[in-house]
Short mmCIF file of N, CA, C and O in Angstrom, two decimals:
data_model
loop_
_atom_site.label_atom_id
_atom_site.label_comp_id
_atom_site.label_asym_id
_atom_site.label_seq_id
_atom_site.Cartn_x
_atom_site.Cartn_y
_atom_site.Cartn_z
N MET A 1 -20.97 12.60 3.56
CA MET A 1 -20.21 13.76 3.92
C MET A 1 -21.12 14.88 4.41
O MET A 1 -20.68 15.99 4.58
N ASN A 2 -22.38 14.58 4.60
CA ASN A 2 -23.31 15.56 5.12
C ASN A 2 -23.43 15.48 6.63
O ASN A 2 -24.32 16.08 7.20
N HIS A 3 -22.59 14.70 7.24
CA HIS A 3 -22.61 14.56 8.69
C HIS A 3 -22.28 15.89 9.33
O HIS A 3 -21.35 16.58 8.90
N PRO A 4 -23.01 16.30 10.38
CA PRO A 4 -22.76 17.62 10.97
C PRO A 4 -21.39 17.76 11.61
O PRO A 4 -20.86 18.86 11.71
N GLN A 5 -20.77 16.67 12.01
CA GLN A 5 -19.46 16.72 12.64
C GLN A 5 -18.31 16.62 11.64
O GLN A 5 -17.16 16.70 12.02
N TYR A 6 -18.65 16.41 10.34
CA TYR A 6 -17.60 16.22 9.34
C TYR A 6 -16.88 17.52 9.05
O TYR A 6 -17.51 18.55 8.80
N ARG A 7 -15.57 17.46 9.08
CA ARG A 7 -14.73 18.61 8.73
C ARG A 7 -13.89 18.22 7.52
O ARG A 7 -13.18 17.22 7.57
N PRO A 8 -13.97 18.97 6.42
CA PRO A 8 -13.20 18.60 5.23
C PRO A 8 -11.70 18.51 5.53
O PRO A 8 -11.15 19.34 6.25
N GLN A 9 -11.08 17.50 4.98
CA GLN A 9 -9.66 17.27 5.17
C GLN A 9 -8.88 17.84 3.98
O GLN A 9 -9.46 18.24 2.97
N LEU A 10 -7.58 17.84 4.10
CA LEU A 10 -6.72 18.46 3.10
C LEU A 10 -6.89 17.83 1.72
O LEU A 10 -6.99 18.52 0.71
N PHE A 11 -6.94 16.50 1.64
CA PHE A 11 -6.97 15.83 0.35
C PHE A 11 -8.38 15.49 -0.12
O PHE A 11 -8.56 14.73 -1.05
N ASP A 12 -9.41 16.06 0.50
CA ASP A 12 -10.77 15.92 -0.01
C ASP A 12 -10.99 16.80 -1.24
O ASP A 12 -11.84 16.52 -2.06
N ASN A 13 -10.21 17.84 -1.36
CA ASN A 13 -10.32 18.77 -2.48
C ASN A 13 -9.46 18.25 -3.64
O ASN A 13 -8.25 18.08 -3.50
N PRO A 14 -10.05 17.99 -4.82
CA PRO A 14 -9.27 17.49 -5.96
C PRO A 14 -8.14 18.44 -6.39
O PRO A 14 -7.12 17.98 -6.90
N ALA A 15 -8.31 19.72 -6.16
CA ALA A 15 -7.24 20.66 -6.54
C ALA A 15 -6.00 20.42 -5.69
O ALA A 15 -4.87 20.55 -6.19
N HIS A 16 -6.17 20.06 -4.44
CA HIS A 16 -5.02 19.77 -3.58
C HIS A 16 -4.31 18.50 -4.04
O HIS A 16 -3.08 18.41 -4.00
N LEU A 17 -5.07 17.52 -4.47
CA LEU A 17 -4.46 16.28 -4.98
C LEU A 17 -3.66 16.55 -6.25
O LEU A 17 -2.56 16.03 -6.42
N ARG A 18 -4.22 17.35 -7.16
CA ARG A 18 -3.48 17.70 -8.38
C ARG A 18 -2.19 18.42 -8.04
O ARG A 18 -1.15 18.16 -8.64
N TRP A 19 -2.25 19.33 -7.08
CA TRP A 19 -1.06 20.06 -6.65
C TRP A 19 0.00 19.11 -6.11
O TRP A 19 1.17 19.22 -6.43
N LEU A 20 -0.42 18.15 -5.31
CA LEU A 20 0.51 17.18 -4.73
C LEU A 20 1.15 16.32 -5.81
O LEU A 20 2.37 16.12 -5.82
N VAL A 21 0.34 15.81 -6.74
CA VAL A 21 0.87 14.95 -7.80
C VAL A 21 1.83 15.73 -8.70
O VAL A 21 2.91 15.24 -9.03
N ARG A 22 1.46 16.94 -9.05
CA ARG A 22 2.35 17.76 -9.89
C ARG A 22 3.65 18.09 -9.16
O ARG A 22 4.72 18.12 -9.77
N GLY A 23 3.56 18.34 -7.87
CA GLY A 23 4.77 18.60 -7.08
C GLY A 23 5.69 17.39 -7.03
O GLY A 23 6.91 17.53 -7.15
N LEU A 24 5.11 16.21 -6.86
CA LEU A 24 5.93 14.99 -6.83
C LEU A 24 6.55 14.71 -8.18
O LEU A 24 7.71 14.28 -8.26
N ILE A 25 5.82 14.97 -9.26
CA ILE A 25 6.38 14.77 -10.60
C ILE A 25 7.53 15.74 -10.84
O ILE A 25 8.58 15.36 -11.37
N ALA A 26 7.35 17.00 -10.42
CA ALA A 26 8.42 17.99 -10.57
C ALA A 26 9.65 17.60 -9.76
O ALA A 26 10.79 17.73 -10.24
N LEU A 27 9.44 17.10 -8.56
CA LEU A 27 10.56 16.66 -7.73
C LEU A 27 11.30 15.50 -8.38
O LEU A 27 12.54 15.49 -8.40
N CYS A 28 10.56 14.54 -8.93
CA CYS A 28 11.21 13.41 -9.61
C CYS A 28 12.00 13.88 -10.82
O CYS A 28 13.12 13.39 -11.07
N MET A 29 11.44 14.81 -11.58
CA MET A 29 12.16 15.32 -12.75
C MET A 29 13.42 16.08 -12.33
O MET A 29 14.46 15.94 -12.97
N LEU A 30 13.34 16.85 -11.26
CA LEU A 30 14.50 17.57 -10.75
C LEU A 30 15.60 16.61 -10.32
O LEU A 30 16.77 16.77 -10.69
N LEU A 31 15.24 15.59 -9.57
CA LEU A 31 16.23 14.62 -9.11
C LEU A 31 16.83 13.83 -10.27
O LEU A 31 18.03 13.52 -10.27
N PHE A 32 16.00 13.50 -11.25
CA PHE A 32 16.50 12.78 -12.42
C PHE A 32 17.47 13.66 -13.20
O PHE A 32 18.50 13.18 -13.68
N GLY A 33 17.18 14.96 -13.30
CA GLY A 33 18.09 15.89 -13.98
C GLY A 33 19.39 16.08 -13.21
O GLY A 33 20.47 16.19 -13.81
N LEU A 34 19.31 16.15 -11.89
CA LEU A 34 20.52 16.29 -11.07
C LEU A 34 21.42 15.07 -11.17
O LEU A 34 22.63 15.17 -10.95
N ASP A 35 20.83 13.94 -11.55
CA ASP A 35 21.62 12.72 -11.71
C ASP A 35 22.68 12.90 -12.79
O ASP A 35 23.76 12.33 -12.71
N ALA A 36 22.39 13.72 -13.80
CA ALA A 36 23.35 13.95 -14.88
C ALA A 36 24.42 14.98 -14.48
O ALA A 36 25.53 14.95 -15.02
N LEU A 37 24.10 15.86 -13.55
CA LEU A 37 25.01 16.95 -13.22
C LEU A 37 25.95 16.65 -12.06
O LEU A 37 27.09 17.11 -12.05
N LEU A 38 25.48 15.92 -11.08
CA LEU A 38 26.28 15.68 -9.88
C LEU A 38 27.21 14.47 -10.06
O LEU A 38 26.79 13.44 -10.59
N PRO A 39 28.44 14.59 -9.59
CA PRO A 39 29.35 13.44 -9.71
C PRO A 39 28.96 12.36 -8.70
O PRO A 39 28.52 12.64 -7.60
N ARG A 40 29.14 11.14 -9.14
CA ARG A 40 28.84 9.99 -8.28
C ARG A 40 30.12 9.26 -7.93
O ARG A 40 31.06 9.23 -8.71
N HIS A 41 30.13 8.68 -6.77
CA HIS A 41 31.26 7.84 -6.35
C HIS A 41 30.78 6.40 -6.35
O HIS A 41 30.47 5.81 -5.33
N ALA A 42 30.71 5.84 -7.55
CA ALA A 42 30.14 4.51 -7.73
C ALA A 42 31.14 3.43 -7.37
O ALA A 42 32.33 3.53 -7.67
N GLU A 43 30.64 2.43 -6.73
CA GLU A 43 31.46 1.27 -6.38
C GLU A 43 31.45 0.23 -7.50
O GLU A 43 32.38 -0.53 -7.65
N HIS A 44 30.33 0.17 -8.25
CA HIS A 44 30.18 -0.79 -9.33
C HIS A 44 29.95 -0.04 -10.63
O HIS A 44 29.41 1.07 -10.63
N PRO A 45 30.34 -0.61 -11.76
CA PRO A 45 30.22 0.09 -13.03
C PRO A 45 28.77 0.46 -13.39
O PRO A 45 28.53 1.51 -13.98
N TRP A 46 27.80 -0.38 -13.05
CA TRP A 46 26.42 -0.09 -13.42
C TRP A 46 25.83 1.07 -12.62
O TRP A 46 24.84 1.65 -13.03
N GLU A 47 26.43 1.43 -11.51
CA GLU A 47 25.95 2.58 -10.75
C GLU A 47 26.27 3.90 -11.46
O GLU A 47 25.66 4.91 -11.17
N GLY A 48 27.19 3.89 -12.38
CA GLY A 48 27.56 5.09 -13.12
C GLY A 48 26.66 5.37 -14.31
O GLY A 48 26.75 6.43 -14.91
N VAL A 49 25.78 4.44 -14.65
CA VAL A 49 24.87 4.62 -15.78
C VAL A 49 23.84 5.70 -15.43
O VAL A 49 23.29 5.71 -14.33
N PHE A 50 23.59 6.62 -16.38
CA PHE A 50 22.63 7.71 -16.16
C PHE A 50 21.24 7.14 -15.88
O PHE A 50 20.72 6.31 -16.63
N GLY A 51 20.64 7.56 -14.80
CA GLY A 51 19.29 7.12 -14.44
C GLY A 51 19.22 5.75 -13.80
O GLY A 51 18.14 5.18 -13.68
N PHE A 52 20.37 5.21 -13.38
CA PHE A 52 20.38 3.87 -12.80
C PHE A 52 19.47 3.77 -11.57
O PHE A 52 18.68 2.85 -11.45
N TYR A 53 19.59 4.73 -10.66
CA TYR A 53 18.84 4.64 -9.42
C TYR A 53 17.33 4.85 -9.65
O TYR A 53 16.50 4.25 -8.96
N ALA A 54 16.97 5.68 -10.62
CA ALA A 54 15.56 5.85 -10.95
C ALA A 54 14.99 4.55 -11.52
O ALA A 54 13.90 4.12 -11.13
N LEU A 55 15.73 3.94 -12.42
CA LEU A 55 15.28 2.67 -13.00
C LEU A 55 15.25 1.56 -11.95
O LEU A 55 14.29 0.79 -11.88
N TYR A 56 16.26 1.53 -11.12
CA TYR A 56 16.32 0.52 -10.06
C TYR A 56 15.13 0.66 -9.10
O TYR A 56 14.48 -0.33 -8.74
N GLY A 57 14.81 1.89 -8.70
CA GLY A 57 13.69 2.13 -7.80
C GLY A 57 12.36 1.77 -8.45
O GLY A 57 11.48 1.19 -7.80
N PHE A 58 12.20 2.10 -9.73
CA PHE A 58 10.96 1.77 -10.43
C PHE A 58 10.76 0.26 -10.54
O PHE A 58 9.69 -0.25 -10.25
N VAL A 59 11.81 -0.44 -10.95
CA VAL A 59 11.72 -1.89 -11.10
C VAL A 59 11.46 -2.54 -9.73
O VAL A 59 10.63 -3.46 -9.62
N ALA A 60 12.12 -2.07 -8.69
CA ALA A 60 11.91 -2.64 -7.35
C ALA A 60 10.47 -2.41 -6.89
O ALA A 60 9.86 -3.31 -6.30
N SER A 61 9.90 -1.25 -7.17
CA SER A 61 8.52 -0.96 -6.78
C SER A 61 7.53 -1.85 -7.53
O SER A 61 6.59 -2.38 -6.93
N VAL A 62 7.75 -2.02 -8.82
CA VAL A 62 6.86 -2.88 -9.61
C VAL A 62 6.94 -4.32 -9.12
O VAL A 62 5.92 -5.00 -8.95
N LEU A 63 8.15 -4.81 -8.86
CA LEU A 63 8.30 -6.18 -8.36
C LEU A 63 7.65 -6.35 -6.98
O LEU A 63 7.05 -7.39 -6.70
N LEU A 64 7.74 -5.33 -6.15
CA LEU A 64 7.11 -5.40 -4.83
C LEU A 64 5.59 -5.50 -4.94
O LEU A 64 4.95 -6.29 -4.23
N VAL A 65 5.00 -4.74 -5.85
CA VAL A 65 3.55 -4.80 -6.05
C VAL A 65 3.15 -6.16 -6.59
O VAL A 65 2.17 -6.77 -6.14
N LEU A 66 3.88 -6.68 -7.56
CA LEU A 66 3.56 -8.00 -8.12
C LEU A 66 3.72 -9.09 -7.08
O LEU A 66 2.89 -10.02 -7.01
N LEU A 67 4.74 -9.01 -6.25
CA LEU A 67 4.93 -9.99 -5.18
C LEU A 67 3.79 -9.91 -4.17
O LEU A 67 3.28 -10.94 -3.71
N ALA A 68 3.35 -8.71 -3.84
CA ALA A 68 2.25 -8.55 -2.89
C ALA A 68 0.95 -9.13 -3.45
O ALA A 68 0.15 -9.71 -2.69
N LYS A 69 0.73 -8.98 -4.75
CA LYS A 69 -0.48 -9.55 -5.35
C LYS A 69 -0.47 -11.07 -5.25
O LYS A 69 -1.50 -11.69 -5.00
N GLU A 70 0.68 -11.68 -5.46
CA GLU A 70 0.78 -13.14 -5.35
C GLU A 70 0.66 -13.59 -3.89
O GLU A 70 0.02 -14.59 -3.60
N LEU A 71 1.26 -12.84 -2.99
CA LEU A 71 1.19 -13.18 -1.57
C LEU A 71 -0.24 -13.09 -1.07
O LEU A 71 -0.67 -13.88 -0.22
N ARG A 72 -1.01 -12.16 -1.59
CA ARG A 72 -2.41 -12.00 -1.20
C ARG A 72 -3.20 -13.27 -1.49
O ARG A 72 -4.11 -13.64 -0.72
N LYS A 73 -2.89 -13.96 -2.57
CA LYS A 73 -3.60 -15.20 -2.91
C LYS A 73 -3.35 -16.27 -1.86
O LYS A 73 -4.21 -17.10 -1.62
N TRP A 74 -2.20 -16.25 -1.23
CA TRP A 74 -1.86 -17.26 -0.23
C TRP A 74 -2.51 -16.97 1.12
O TRP A 74 -2.92 -17.87 1.82
N VAL A 75 -2.55 -15.72 1.51
CA VAL A 75 -2.99 -15.39 2.86
C VAL A 75 -4.43 -14.90 2.94
O VAL A 75 -4.94 -14.70 4.03
N MET A 76 -5.11 -14.74 1.82
CA MET A 76 -6.46 -14.22 1.82
C MET A 76 -7.43 -15.24 2.41
O MET A 76 -7.37 -16.43 2.09
N ARG A 77 -8.32 -14.77 3.26
CA ARG A 77 -9.36 -15.61 3.84
C ARG A 77 -10.58 -15.60 2.92
O ARG A 77 -10.75 -14.71 2.09
N GLY A 78 -11.44 -16.55 3.12
CA GLY A 78 -12.68 -16.60 2.36
C GLY A 78 -13.60 -15.45 2.76
O GLY A 78 -13.45 -14.84 3.81
N SER A 79 -14.59 -15.16 1.91
CA SER A 79 -15.48 -14.03 2.17
C SER A 79 -16.37 -14.28 3.38
O SER A 79 -16.87 -13.35 3.99
N SER A 80 -16.57 -15.52 3.77
CA SER A 80 -17.42 -15.83 4.92
C SER A 80 -16.60 -16.17 6.16
O SER A 80 -17.12 -16.77 7.09
N TYR A 81 -15.34 -15.80 6.19
CA TYR A 81 -14.46 -16.17 7.31
C TYR A 81 -14.95 -15.62 8.65
O TYR A 81 -14.89 -16.31 9.66
N TYR A 82 -15.48 -14.42 8.67
CA TYR A 82 -15.90 -13.81 9.92
C TYR A 82 -17.40 -13.94 10.18
O TYR A 82 -17.92 -13.33 11.10
N ASP A 83 -18.11 -14.69 9.37
CA ASP A 83 -19.54 -14.89 9.60
C ASP A 83 -19.76 -15.71 10.86
O ASP A 83 -18.98 -16.60 11.21
N ALA A 84 -20.83 -15.44 11.56
CA ALA A 84 -21.14 -16.14 12.81
C ALA A 84 -21.51 -17.60 12.56
O ALA A 84 -21.30 -18.47 13.39
N GLU A 85 -22.09 -17.88 11.37
CA GLU A 85 -22.50 -19.25 11.08
C GLU A 85 -21.35 -20.13 10.63
O GLU A 85 -21.49 -21.32 10.47
N GLY A 86 -20.20 -19.57 10.39
CA GLY A 86 -19.06 -20.37 9.92
C GLY A 86 -19.07 -20.49 8.42
O GLY A 86 -19.86 -19.85 7.73
N ASP A 87 -18.25 -21.35 7.90
CA ASP A 87 -18.13 -21.55 6.47
C ASP A 87 -19.23 -22.47 5.99
O ASP A 87 -19.31 -23.62 6.40
N ALA A 88 -20.08 -21.98 5.12
CA ALA A 88 -21.21 -22.78 4.64
C ALA A 88 -20.75 -23.92 3.76
O ALA A 88 -21.45 -24.92 3.63
N ASP A 89 -19.59 -23.81 3.15
CA ASP A 89 -19.09 -24.86 2.26
C ASP A 89 -18.41 -25.99 3.02
O ASP A 89 -18.19 -27.06 2.46
N ASP A 90 -18.05 -25.76 4.26
CA ASP A 90 -17.30 -26.76 5.02
C ASP A 90 -18.23 -27.46 6.01
O ASP A 90 -18.67 -26.87 6.99
N PRO A 91 -18.56 -28.75 5.77
CA PRO A 91 -19.49 -29.44 6.68
C PRO A 91 -18.89 -29.70 8.06
O PRO A 91 -19.62 -29.97 9.01
N GLU A 92 -17.56 -29.62 8.22
CA GLU A 92 -16.94 -29.90 9.51
C GLU A 92 -17.03 -28.72 10.47
O GLU A 92 -16.80 -28.87 11.66
N VAL A 93 -17.35 -27.55 9.97
CA VAL A 93 -17.42 -26.37 10.82
C VAL A 93 -18.78 -26.31 11.48
O VAL A 93 -19.81 -26.33 10.83
N ASP A 94 -18.79 -26.25 12.80
CA ASP A 94 -20.02 -26.16 13.57
C ASP A 94 -20.03 -24.81 14.27
O ASP A 94 -19.12 -24.50 15.04
N SER A 95 -21.04 -24.01 14.01
CA SER A 95 -21.07 -22.67 14.58
C SER A 95 -21.25 -22.68 16.09
O SER A 95 -21.00 -21.69 16.75
N THR A 96 -21.68 -23.79 16.66
CA THR A 96 -21.85 -23.85 18.12
C THR A 96 -20.51 -23.98 18.82
O THR A 96 -20.41 -23.72 20.01
N ASP A 97 -19.45 -24.37 18.08
CA ASP A 97 -18.12 -24.50 18.67
C ASP A 97 -17.39 -23.17 18.76
O ASP A 97 -16.34 -23.07 19.39
N VAL A 98 -17.91 -22.12 18.12
CA VAL A 98 -17.26 -20.83 18.11
C VAL A 98 -17.53 -20.13 19.43
O VAL A 98 -18.68 -19.92 19.80
N PRO A 99 -16.48 -19.78 20.19
CA PRO A 99 -16.71 -19.11 21.48
C PRO A 99 -17.21 -17.69 21.28
O PRO A 99 -16.93 -17.04 20.28
N SER A 100 -17.96 -17.20 22.23
CA SER A 100 -18.48 -15.85 22.18
C SER A 100 -17.36 -14.86 22.49
O SER A 100 -16.53 -15.10 23.38
N ILE A 101 -17.33 -13.75 21.78
CA ILE A 101 -16.31 -12.73 22.04
C ILE A 101 -16.93 -11.50 22.71
O ILE A 101 -16.28 -10.50 22.86
N ASP A 102 -18.19 -11.62 23.08
CA ASP A 102 -18.86 -10.51 23.76
C ASP A 102 -18.27 -10.39 25.16
O ASP A 102 -18.28 -11.36 25.93
N PRO A 103 -17.70 -9.22 25.55
CA PRO A 103 -17.08 -9.09 26.85
C PRO A 103 -18.04 -9.27 28.02
O PRO A 103 -17.65 -9.62 29.12
N ARG A 104 -19.33 -9.08 27.78
CA ARG A 104 -20.31 -9.28 28.86
C ARG A 104 -20.50 -10.75 29.18
O ARG A 104 -20.95 -11.09 30.26
N CYS A 105 -20.11 -11.63 28.24
CA CYS A 105 -20.29 -13.06 28.43
C CYS A 105 -19.01 -13.72 28.96
O CYS A 105 -19.00 -14.94 29.17
N ALA A 106 -17.95 -12.96 29.12
CA ALA A 106 -16.68 -13.54 29.54
C ALA A 106 -16.76 -14.03 31.00
O ALA A 106 -17.36 -13.38 31.86
N ASP A 107 -16.17 -15.19 31.24
CA ASP A 107 -16.12 -15.73 32.61
C ASP A 107 -14.85 -15.25 33.27
O ASP A 107 -13.75 -15.49 32.81
N ASP A 108 -15.00 -14.53 34.39
CA ASP A 108 -13.83 -14.03 35.11
C ASP A 108 -13.60 -14.83 36.36
O ASP A 108 -14.39 -15.20 37.09
#
C-alpha cells in the first residue's frame, strides 16, 4: 500500500467497516421488529409465523453456502492445472502438445 499511485478506498478504513456492519445489523433488527407490527397477507399458514421470512432467508443462505462448498469439490482444478509443464502426476500429459497462447506466435 506504499505505491505512489495508491489511493485509499472507502472500506480500507476499519472504522468504515464497523459502521457498515452496525448499520446492517440495525436494519435487520428494524425489519425483524416491523414483522411483528405490520399486517401480512399470507397465502399459507406458515407465512403468518413471526420471523418466518428472516428464518427462511437465513436457512436458504446457509444451504446455499453448503451447496457451494460441495460444488467446489466437483469443479475445482488441480493446483498445477495452469502450469506450462502440465500435470506432473499424469504420465499421459505431454507439455509439447500444449499450444502457445502468445499472440505474437499466432498464425494469421
